[in-house]
CSV table of C-alpha atoms in Angstrom, one decimal:
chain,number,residue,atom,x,y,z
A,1,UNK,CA,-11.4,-4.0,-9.4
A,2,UNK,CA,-10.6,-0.5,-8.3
A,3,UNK,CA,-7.6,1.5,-9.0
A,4,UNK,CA,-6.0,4.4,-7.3
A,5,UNK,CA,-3.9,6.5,-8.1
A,6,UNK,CA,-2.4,10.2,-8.6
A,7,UNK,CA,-3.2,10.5,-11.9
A,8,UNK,CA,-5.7,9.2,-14.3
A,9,UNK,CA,-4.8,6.3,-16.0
A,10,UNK,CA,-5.1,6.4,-20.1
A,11,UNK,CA,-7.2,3.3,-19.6
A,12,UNK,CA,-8.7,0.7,-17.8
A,13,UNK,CA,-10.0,-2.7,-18.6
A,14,UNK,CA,-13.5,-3.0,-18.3
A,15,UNK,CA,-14.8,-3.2,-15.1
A,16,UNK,CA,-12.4,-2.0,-13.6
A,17,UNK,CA,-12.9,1.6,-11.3
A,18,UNK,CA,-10.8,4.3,-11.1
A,19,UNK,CA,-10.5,6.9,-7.4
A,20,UNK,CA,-8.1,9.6,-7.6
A,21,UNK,CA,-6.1,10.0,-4.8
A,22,UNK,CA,-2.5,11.1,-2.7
A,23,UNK,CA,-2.3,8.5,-0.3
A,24,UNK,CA,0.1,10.4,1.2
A,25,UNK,CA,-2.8,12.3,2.8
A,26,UNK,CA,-4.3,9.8,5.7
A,27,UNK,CA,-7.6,11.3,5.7
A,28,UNK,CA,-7.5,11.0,1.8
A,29,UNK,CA,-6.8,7.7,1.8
A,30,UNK,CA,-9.4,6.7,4.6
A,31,UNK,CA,-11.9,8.4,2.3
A,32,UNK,CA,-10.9,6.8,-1.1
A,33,UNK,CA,-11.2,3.3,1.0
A,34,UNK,CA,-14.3,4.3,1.9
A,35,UNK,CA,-15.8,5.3,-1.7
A,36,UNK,CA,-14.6,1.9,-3.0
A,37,UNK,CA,-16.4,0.6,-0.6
A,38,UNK,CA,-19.5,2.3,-1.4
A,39,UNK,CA,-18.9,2.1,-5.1
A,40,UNK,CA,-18.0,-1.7,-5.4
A,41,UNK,CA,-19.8,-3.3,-1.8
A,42,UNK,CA,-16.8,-4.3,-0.3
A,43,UNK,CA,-12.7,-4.9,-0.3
A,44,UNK,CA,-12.0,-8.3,-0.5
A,45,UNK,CA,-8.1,-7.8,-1.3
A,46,UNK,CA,-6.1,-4.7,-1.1
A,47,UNK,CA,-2.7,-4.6,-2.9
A,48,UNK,CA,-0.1,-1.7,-1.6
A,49,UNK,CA,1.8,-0.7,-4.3
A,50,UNK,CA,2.3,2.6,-4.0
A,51,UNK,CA,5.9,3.8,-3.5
A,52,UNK,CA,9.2,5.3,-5.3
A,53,UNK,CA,11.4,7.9,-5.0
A,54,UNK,CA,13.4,9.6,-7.9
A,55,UNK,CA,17.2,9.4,-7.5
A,56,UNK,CA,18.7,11.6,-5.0
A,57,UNK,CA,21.7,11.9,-2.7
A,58,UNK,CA,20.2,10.4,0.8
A,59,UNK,CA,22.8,12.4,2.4
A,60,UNK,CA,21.9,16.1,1.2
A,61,UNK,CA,18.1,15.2,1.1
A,62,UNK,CA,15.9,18.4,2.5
A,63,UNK,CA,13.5,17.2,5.4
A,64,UNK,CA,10.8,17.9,3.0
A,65,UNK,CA,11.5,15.8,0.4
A,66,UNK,CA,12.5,13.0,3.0
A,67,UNK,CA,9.1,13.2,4.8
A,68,UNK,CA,7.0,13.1,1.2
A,69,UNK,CA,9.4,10.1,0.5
A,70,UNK,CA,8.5,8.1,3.9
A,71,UNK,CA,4.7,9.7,3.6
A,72,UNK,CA,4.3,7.5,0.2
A,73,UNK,CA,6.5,4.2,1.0
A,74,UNK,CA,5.4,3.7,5.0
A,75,UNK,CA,2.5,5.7,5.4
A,76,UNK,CA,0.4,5.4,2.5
A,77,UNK,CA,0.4,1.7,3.1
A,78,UNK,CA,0.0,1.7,6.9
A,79,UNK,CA,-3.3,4.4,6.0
A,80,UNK,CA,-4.9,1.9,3.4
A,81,UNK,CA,-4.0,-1.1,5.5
A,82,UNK,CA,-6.1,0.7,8.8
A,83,UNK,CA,-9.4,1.2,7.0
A,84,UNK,CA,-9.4,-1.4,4.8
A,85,UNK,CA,-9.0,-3.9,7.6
A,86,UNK,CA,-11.6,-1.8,9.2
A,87,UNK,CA,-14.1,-3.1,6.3
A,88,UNK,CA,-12.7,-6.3,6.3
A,89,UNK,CA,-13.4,-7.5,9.7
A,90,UNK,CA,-16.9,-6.5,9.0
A,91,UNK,CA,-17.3,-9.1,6.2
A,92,UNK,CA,-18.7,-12.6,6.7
A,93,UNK,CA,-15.4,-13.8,4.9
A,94,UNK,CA,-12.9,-11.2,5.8
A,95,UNK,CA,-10.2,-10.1,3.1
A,96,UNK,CA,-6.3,-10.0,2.7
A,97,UNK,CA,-3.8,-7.2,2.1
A,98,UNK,CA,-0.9,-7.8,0.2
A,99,UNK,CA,2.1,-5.5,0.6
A,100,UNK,CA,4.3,-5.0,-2.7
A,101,UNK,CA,7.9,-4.1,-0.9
A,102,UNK,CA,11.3,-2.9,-2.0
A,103,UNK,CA,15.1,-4.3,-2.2
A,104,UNK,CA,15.7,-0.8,-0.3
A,105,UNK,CA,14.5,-2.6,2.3
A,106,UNK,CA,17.1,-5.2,2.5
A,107,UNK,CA,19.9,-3.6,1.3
A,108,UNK,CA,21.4,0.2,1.1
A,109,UNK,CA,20.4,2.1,-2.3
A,110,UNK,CA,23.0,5.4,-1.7
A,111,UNK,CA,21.6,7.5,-4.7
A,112,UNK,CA,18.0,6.6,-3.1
A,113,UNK,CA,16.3,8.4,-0.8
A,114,UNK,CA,15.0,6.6,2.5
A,115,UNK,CA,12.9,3.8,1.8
A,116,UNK,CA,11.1,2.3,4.8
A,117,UNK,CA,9.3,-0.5,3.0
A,118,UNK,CA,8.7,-3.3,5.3
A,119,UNK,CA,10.8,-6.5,4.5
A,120,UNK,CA,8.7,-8.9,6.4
A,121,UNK,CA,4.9,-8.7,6.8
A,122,UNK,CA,3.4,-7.1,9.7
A,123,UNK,CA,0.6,-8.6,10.9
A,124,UNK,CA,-2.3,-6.0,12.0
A,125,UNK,CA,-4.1,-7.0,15.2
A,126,UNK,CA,-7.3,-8.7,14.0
A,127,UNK,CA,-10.3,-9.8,16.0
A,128,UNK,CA,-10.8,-12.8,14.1
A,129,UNK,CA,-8.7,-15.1,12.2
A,130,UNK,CA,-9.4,-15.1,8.1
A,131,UNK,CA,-7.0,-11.7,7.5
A,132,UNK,CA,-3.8,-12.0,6.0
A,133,UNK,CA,-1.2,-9.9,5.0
A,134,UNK,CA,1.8,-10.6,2.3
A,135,UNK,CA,4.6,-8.9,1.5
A,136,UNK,CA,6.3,-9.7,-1.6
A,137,UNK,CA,9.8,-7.8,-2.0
A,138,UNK,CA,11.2,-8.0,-5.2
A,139,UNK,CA,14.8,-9.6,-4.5
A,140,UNK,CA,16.7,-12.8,-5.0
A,141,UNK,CA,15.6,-14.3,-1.8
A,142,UNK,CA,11.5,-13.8,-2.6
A,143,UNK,CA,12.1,-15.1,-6.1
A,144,UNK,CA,11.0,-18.5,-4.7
A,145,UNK,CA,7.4,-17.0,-4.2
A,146,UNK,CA,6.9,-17.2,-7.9
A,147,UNK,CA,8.1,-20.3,-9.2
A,148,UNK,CA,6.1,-23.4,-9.0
């Protein structure tokens, strides 16, 4: 299993591989796909989970900020998503990406700044079948997805 992240975690279980990275940075993330790759043979699933933004008034918000908020909830995903799938549709068995959403993306969080997180998956175009993508949003009407 590989992990990425900003910062090093205190630890891992074993096994498990740790790639520092700011996904916000597409070429970044391209490469970091690509060293797991490398490192572990292949990406069978890839879990977007990166996202977050500290609490601030949406309407005062400097560009800046905004754009490193959207950079880390859309793009960082839509980044991994690209080059993993690029892997993926190389493999005999292809893989699946899994998008971990927000509630900002069903409802209005004022004290939040913009959060663009899909509320529906979006379905990359694939040559072959055998690719899916989740998304799993953390709110009352998803809650369904985890109770069997």
């Amino acid at each position: 299993i590989a992990v990425c992240s900003r910062s090093e975690p205190e630890a891992l279980p074993d096994g498990w591989e740790w790639f520092g990275v700011d996904l916000r940075d597409g070429d970044a993330a391209w490469a970091m796909v690509d060293a797991v790759v490398e490192r572990c043979g292949r990406v069978d699933v890839l879990v977007n989970n990166a996202g977050g933004a500290p609490p601030a008034d949406s309407t005062t918000a400097k560009p800046r900020f905004t754009e490193r908020i959207i950079a880390l909830n859309l793009f960082a995903a839509i980044f991994c998503s690209q080059r993993a799938n690029h892997w993926m549709q190389q493999q005999d068995v292809g893989g699946s990406i899994v998008n971990i959403g927000s509630v900002s993306g069903q409802r209005p969080t004022p004290q939040t700044a913009p959060s663009p997180t899909p509320t529906r998956p979006r379905r990359a175009p694939s040559r072959r079948p055998g690719h899916p993508q989740r998304s799993i949003n953390p709110s009352n009407r998803s809650a369904a997805l985890f109770s069997h």
